[in-house]
Amino acid sequence: MRTTYVAGNWKMNMDKQSAVALVEQLVKDLRGCKNKVMVAPPFVYLDAVAQVVKGSNVILGAQNMAATDNGAHTGEVSASMLKDLGVQTVILGHSERRYEFGECDELINMKVLRALAAGLDVIICIGELLAQREVGRAEKVCERQLNSALMGVPKEQLERVTIAYEPVWAIGTGKTATPDDAQQIHAYARKVIAKMYDQDAADKIIIQYGGSMNVKNYKELLAQPDVDGGLIGGASLKAETFVPICNG
């Protein structure tokens, strides 16, 4: 039985005071929550948020990391720096990193391998553009991204890997894939994992939905057999819209 996993990606939002206030409320409201919950604040607030979540059931995540070790890499943040702050998991390959910042499949794979080697868990994002979906290439795009991101990752490390399917056309647009759309890609991603590894690996891996999940649609999405949680953007910025999703 796979665990429901809900992760809040705060993106480039919040100030320090509101970040601390939000996570204090989340720690209080989610005490005893049966599901796995993570929040990923901006880098500059990781330390402040870490102090609040310490000892709680809320996992501290980061939104990105460098593909290199510490050194002369201006503006980058390494896996060891994240671990030093108490970060346990990192989001990699988010569509905004792929399409706004030009991160290619090969770079994302380098980050995945480095994060796992450093002892961090990872959420690997995959997803197609609207134009790719409209010409029937959604599955093939997601397969390519999965194959590349997991290249060199042994089966025994898959327990530290989560996949997040985020149709790019449904992120921050208010549009959402229908539950059937989401289920189709999630099921296909599981087939890809089975082909890369085996059916046991496919059955165990957690696959989140990451395209504008909110308090109005989460129940239908989470009811799908291959949707194991959500990577939440806008709805994760307020306790009243995030907590219900976390509780499933």
Tab-separated table of C-alpha atoms in Angstrom:
chain	number	residue	atom	x	y	z
A	1	MET	CA	0.000	0.000	0.000
A	2	ARG	CA	1.521	3.308	-1.092
A	3	THR	CA	1.535	6.262	1.309
A	4	THR	CA	-0.284	9.438	0.246
A	5	TYR	CA	2.358	12.164	-0.076
A	6	VAL	CA	1.437	15.851	-0.266
A	7	ALA	CA	4.216	18.393	-0.886
A	8	GLY	CA	3.855	22.175	-0.795
A	9	ASN	CA	6.059	24.078	-3.240
A	10	TRP	CA	5.981	27.720	-2.114
A	11	LYS	CA	7.969	28.849	-5.171
A	12	MET	CA	9.158	32.500	-4.965
A	13	ASN	CA	6.542	33.610	-2.448
A	14	MET	CA	6.343	34.668	1.217
A	15	ASP	CA	8.424	36.855	3.462
A	16	LYS	CA	10.155	35.476	6.533
A	17	GLN	CA	7.404	36.418	8.980
A	18	SER	CA	4.626	34.858	6.900
A	19	ALA	CA	6.710	31.762	6.164
A	20	VAL	CA	7.235	31.123	9.871
A	21	ALA	CA	3.599	31.879	10.700
A	22	LEU	CA	2.347	29.486	8.017
A	23	VAL	CA	4.561	26.611	9.025
A	24	GLU	CA	3.717	27.110	12.712
A	25	GLN	CA	0.058	26.717	11.777
A	26	LEU	CA	0.785	23.676	9.632
A	27	VAL	CA	2.737	21.946	12.387
A	28	LYS	CA	-0.207	22.521	14.714
A	29	ASP	CA	-2.967	21.534	12.273
A	30	LEU	CA	-1.182	18.496	10.837
A	31	ARG	CA	-0.178	16.924	14.118
A	32	GLY	CA	-1.315	13.320	13.824
A	33	CYS	CA	-1.866	13.533	10.054
A	34	LYS	CA	-1.689	10.004	8.635
A	35	ASN	CA	-0.213	11.132	5.328
A	36	LYS	CA	3.318	12.233	4.434
A	37	VAL	CA	3.640	16.038	4.230
A	38	MET	CA	6.482	18.242	2.977
A	39	VAL	CA	6.945	21.996	2.514
A	40	ALA	CA	9.562	23.588	0.255
A	41	PRO	CA	10.152	27.273	1.132
A	42	PRO	CA	12.440	29.603	-0.833
A	43	PHE	CA	16.126	29.026	-0.045
A	44	VAL	CA	16.417	32.178	2.078
A	45	TYR	CA	13.729	30.978	4.516
A	46	LEU	CA	14.844	27.363	4.850
A	47	ASP	CA	16.701	27.951	8.101
A	48	ALA	CA	13.798	29.784	9.752
A	49	VAL	CA	11.297	27.135	8.666
A	50	ALA	CA	13.678	24.352	9.749
A	51	GLN	CA	13.563	25.617	13.336
A	52	VAL	CA	9.759	25.300	13.370
A	53	VAL	CA	9.364	21.887	11.725
A	54	LYS	CA	12.127	20.271	13.770
A	55	GLY	CA	10.665	17.322	15.674
A	56	SER	CA	7.333	17.523	13.830
A	57	ASN	CA	5.847	15.325	11.124
A	58	VAL	CA	6.290	18.066	8.487
A	59	ILE	CA	9.270	17.337	6.231
A	60	LEU	CA	11.535	20.175	5.095
A	61	GLY	CA	12.172	20.287	1.362
A	62	ALA	CA	14.034	22.509	-1.081
A	63	GLN	CA	12.854	23.683	-4.480
A	64	ASN	CA	16.084	22.990	-6.362
A	65	MET	CA	19.804	22.369	-5.900
A	66	ALA	CA	23.068	22.546	-7.792
A	67	ALA	CA	24.426	19.690	-9.871
A	68	THR	CA	27.890	20.332	-8.399
A	69	ASP	CA	29.641	20.142	-5.054
A	70	ASN	CA	30.670	23.216	-3.068
A	71	GLY	CA	33.059	25.481	-4.912
A	72	ALA	CA	33.211	28.358	-7.371
A	73	HIS	CA	29.584	28.263	-8.530
A	74	THR	CA	28.183	31.737	-7.889
A	75	GLY	CA	24.525	31.778	-6.917
A	76	GLU	CA	24.186	28.008	-6.495
A	77	VAL	CA	23.179	25.964	-3.435
A	78	SER	CA	24.679	22.511	-2.938
A	79	ALA	CA	23.220	19.302	-1.535
A	80	SER	CA	25.538	19.470	1.479
A	81	MET	CA	24.366	23.015	2.261
A	82	LEU	CA	20.745	21.865	2.145
A	83	LYS	CA	21.483	18.922	4.433
A	84	ASP	CA	23.279	21.240	6.835
A	85	LEU	CA	20.003	23.173	7.248
A	86	GLY	CA	17.959	20.038	7.870
A	87	VAL	CA	16.515	19.620	4.377
A	88	GLN	CA	15.430	16.031	3.730
A	89	THR	CA	14.155	16.165	0.167
A	90	VAL	CA	14.542	18.266	-2.954
A	91	ILE	CA	12.294	18.980	-5.940
A	92	LEU	CA	14.129	18.471	-9.235
A	93	GLY	CA	13.120	19.010	-12.848
A	94	HIS	CA	10.158	21.265	-12.097
A	95	SER	CA	8.670	22.592	-15.336
A	96	GLU	CA	9.606	26.146	-14.369
A	97	ARG	CA	13.235	25.031	-14.106
A	98	ARG	CA	12.999	23.178	-17.410
A	99	TYR	CA	11.209	25.824	-19.458
A	100	GLU	CA	12.045	29.149	-17.756
A	101	PHE	CA	15.665	28.372	-16.909
A	102	GLY	CA	16.527	25.922	-19.677
A	103	GLU	CA	17.408	22.906	-17.524
A	104	CYS	CA	17.838	19.917	-19.834
A	105	ASP	CA	17.212	16.234	-19.117
A	106	GLU	CA	20.934	15.562	-18.672
A	107	LEU	CA	21.345	18.297	-16.053
A	108	ILE	CA	18.325	17.067	-14.133
A	109	ASN	CA	19.780	13.557	-14.104
A	110	MET	CA	23.060	14.925	-12.729
A	111	LYS	CA	21.117	16.634	-9.936
A	112	VAL	CA	19.131	13.488	-9.143
A	113	LEU	CA	22.283	11.379	-8.843
A	114	ARG	CA	24.040	13.986	-6.718
A	115	ALA	CA	21.059	14.435	-4.396
A	116	LEU	CA	20.699	10.694	-3.833
A	117	ALA	CA	24.449	10.311	-3.279
A	118	ALA	CA	24.240	13.053	-0.646
A	119	GLY	CA	21.436	11.248	1.184
A	120	LEU	CA	18.584	13.508	0.080
A	121	ASP	CA	15.247	12.186	-1.124
A	122	VAL	CA	14.029	13.562	-4.448
A	123	ILE	CA	10.796	14.509	-6.157
A	124	ILE	CA	11.352	14.266	-9.910
A	125	CYS	CA	8.921	16.332	-11.982
A	126	ILE	CA	7.783	15.293	-15.432
A	127	GLY	CA	5.153	16.746	-17.739
A	128	GLU	CA	4.229	17.877	-21.214
A	129	LEU	CA	3.513	21.230	-22.835
A	130	LEU	CA	0.042	21.901	-24.236
A	131	ALA	CA	1.330	21.687	-27.816
A	132	GLN	CA	2.834	18.270	-27.076
A	133	ARG	CA	-0.447	17.008	-25.603
A	134	GLU	CA	-2.436	18.309	-28.551
A	135	VAL	CA	-0.380	16.251	-31.009
A	136	GLY	CA	-0.626	13.108	-28.863
A	137	ARG	CA	2.916	13.147	-27.489
A	138	ALA	CA	2.165	13.530	-23.752
A	139	GLU	CA	3.090	9.949	-22.882
A	140	LYS	CA	6.263	9.925	-24.951
A	141	VAL	CA	7.480	13.222	-23.446
A	142	CYS	CA	6.932	11.909	-19.922
A	143	GLU	CA	8.623	8.616	-20.794
A	144	ARG	CA	11.690	10.416	-22.147
A	145	GLN	CA	11.918	12.607	-19.047
A	146	LEU	CA	11.568	9.605	-16.732
A	147	ASN	CA	14.127	7.514	-18.581
A	148	SER	CA	16.635	10.345	-18.506
A	149	ALA	CA	16.066	11.457	-14.904
A	150	LEU	CA	16.426	7.910	-13.550
A	151	MET	CA	19.446	6.934	-15.637
A	152	GLY	CA	21.986	5.376	-13.301
A	153	VAL	CA	19.620	5.170	-10.316
A	154	PRO	CA	19.642	1.608	-8.920
A	155	LYS	CA	16.400	-0.038	-7.819
A	156	GLU	CA	17.431	0.015	-4.165
A	157	GLN	CA	17.431	3.827	-4.225
A	158	LEU	CA	13.930	4.113	-5.711
A	159	GLU	CA	12.400	4.111	-2.229
A	160	ARG	CA	13.857	7.632	-1.919
A	161	VAL	CA	12.390	8.775	-5.242
A	162	THR	CA	8.938	10.272	-5.816
A	163	ILE	CA	7.607	11.176	-9.262
A	164	ALA	CA	5.395	14.236	-9.770
A	165	TYR	CA	3.362	14.490	-12.967
A	166	GLU	CA	2.757	18.159	-13.715
A	167	PRO	CA	1.107	18.930	-17.055
A	168	VAL	CA	2.803	22.241	-17.849
A	169	TRP	CA	-0.390	23.717	-19.275
A	170	ALA	CA	-2.095	23.246	-15.899
A	171	ILE	CA	0.479	24.938	-13.642
A	172	GLY	CA	-0.532	28.327	-12.290
A	173	THR	CA	-3.166	28.658	-15.028
A	174	GLY	CA	-6.191	27.522	-13.062
A	175	LYS	CA	-6.597	24.708	-15.600
A	176	THR	CA	-6.422	21.178	-14.286
A	177	ALA	CA	-6.112	17.854	-16.008
A	178	THR	CA	-9.277	15.862	-15.534
A	179	PRO	CA	-9.005	12.947	-13.108
A	180	ASP	CA	-9.009	10.652	-16.159
A	181	ASP	CA	-6.186	12.652	-17.802
A	182	ALA	CA	-4.116	12.439	-14.626
A	183	GLN	CA	-4.800	8.742	-14.149
A	184	GLN	CA	-3.800	7.979	-17.745
A	185	ILE	CA	-0.339	9.543	-17.402
A	186	HIS	CA	0.214	8.229	-13.876
A	187	ALA	CA	-0.597	4.699	-15.033
A	188	TYR	CA	1.671	5.114	-18.058
A	189	ALA	CA	4.512	6.399	-15.848
A	190	ARG	CA	4.120	3.303	-13.714
A	191	LYS	CA	4.445	1.149	-16.855
A	192	VAL	CA	7.647	3.001	-17.731
A	193	ILE	CA	9.051	2.285	-14.250
A	194	ALA	CA	8.113	-1.390	-14.640
A	195	LYS	CA	9.977	-1.504	-17.958
A	196	MET	CA	13.029	0.249	-16.490
A	197	TYR	CA	13.098	-1.808	-13.283
A	198	ASP	CA	10.322	-4.329	-12.565
A	199	GLN	CA	6.654	-4.486	-11.562
A	200	ASP	CA	7.482	-4.434	-7.857
A	201	ALA	CA	9.281	-1.100	-8.277
A	202	ALA	CA	6.374	0.260	-10.319
A	203	ASP	CA	3.835	-0.796	-7.703
A	204	LYS	CA	5.770	0.824	-4.862
A	205	ILE	CA	6.812	4.172	-6.339
A	206	ILE	CA	4.760	7.213	-5.283
A	207	ILE	CA	3.465	9.373	-8.140
A	208	GLN	CA	2.039	12.781	-7.227
A	209	TYR	CA	-0.174	14.990	-9.365
A	210	GLY	CA	1.210	18.518	-9.722
A	211	GLY	CA	-1.064	20.630	-11.909
A	212	SER	CA	-3.202	23.091	-9.925
A	213	MET	CA	-4.530	20.621	-7.342
A	214	ASN	CA	-6.685	22.557	-4.883
A	215	VAL	CA	-9.422	22.189	-2.275
A	216	LYS	CA	-12.074	21.903	-4.969
A	217	ASN	CA	-10.578	19.071	-6.994
A	218	TYR	CA	-8.212	17.116	-4.739
A	219	LYS	CA	-10.715	14.453	-3.692
A	220	GLU	CA	-11.471	13.403	-7.268
A	221	LEU	CA	-7.794	13.399	-8.194
A	222	LEU	CA	-6.676	11.445	-5.131
A	223	ALA	CA	-9.438	8.903	-5.763
A	224	GLN	CA	-7.639	7.743	-8.916
A	225	PRO	CA	-5.829	4.427	-8.366
A	226	ASP	CA	-2.419	5.650	-9.532
A	227	VAL	CA	-2.511	9.172	-8.029
A	228	ASP	CA	-0.660	8.986	-4.724
A	229	GLY	CA	-0.706	12.613	-3.587
A	230	GLY	CA	-0.003	16.087	-4.840
A	231	LEU	CA	2.774	18.586	-5.495
A	232	ILE	CA	0.885	21.718	-4.526
A	233	GLY	CA	1.731	25.268	-5.583
A	234	GLY	CA	-0.694	28.117	-4.897
A	235	ALA	CA	-2.914	26.129	-2.532
A	236	SER	CA	0.090	25.432	-0.266
A	237	LEU	CA	0.487	29.116	0.651
A	238	LYS	CA	-2.414	29.136	3.122
A	239	ALA	CA	-3.144	26.647	5.879
A	240	GLU	CA	-6.869	26.642	5.118
A	241	THR	CA	-6.284	25.499	1.537
A	242	PHE	CA	-3.319	23.171	2.188
A	243	VAL	CA	-4.316	21.286	5.330
A	244	PRO	CA	-7.466	19.671	3.834
A	245	ILE	CA	-5.424	18.310	0.924
A	246	CYS	CA	-2.761	16.988	3.319
A	247	ASN	CA	-5.418	15.153	5.289
A	248	GLY	CA	-6.695	13.625	2.061
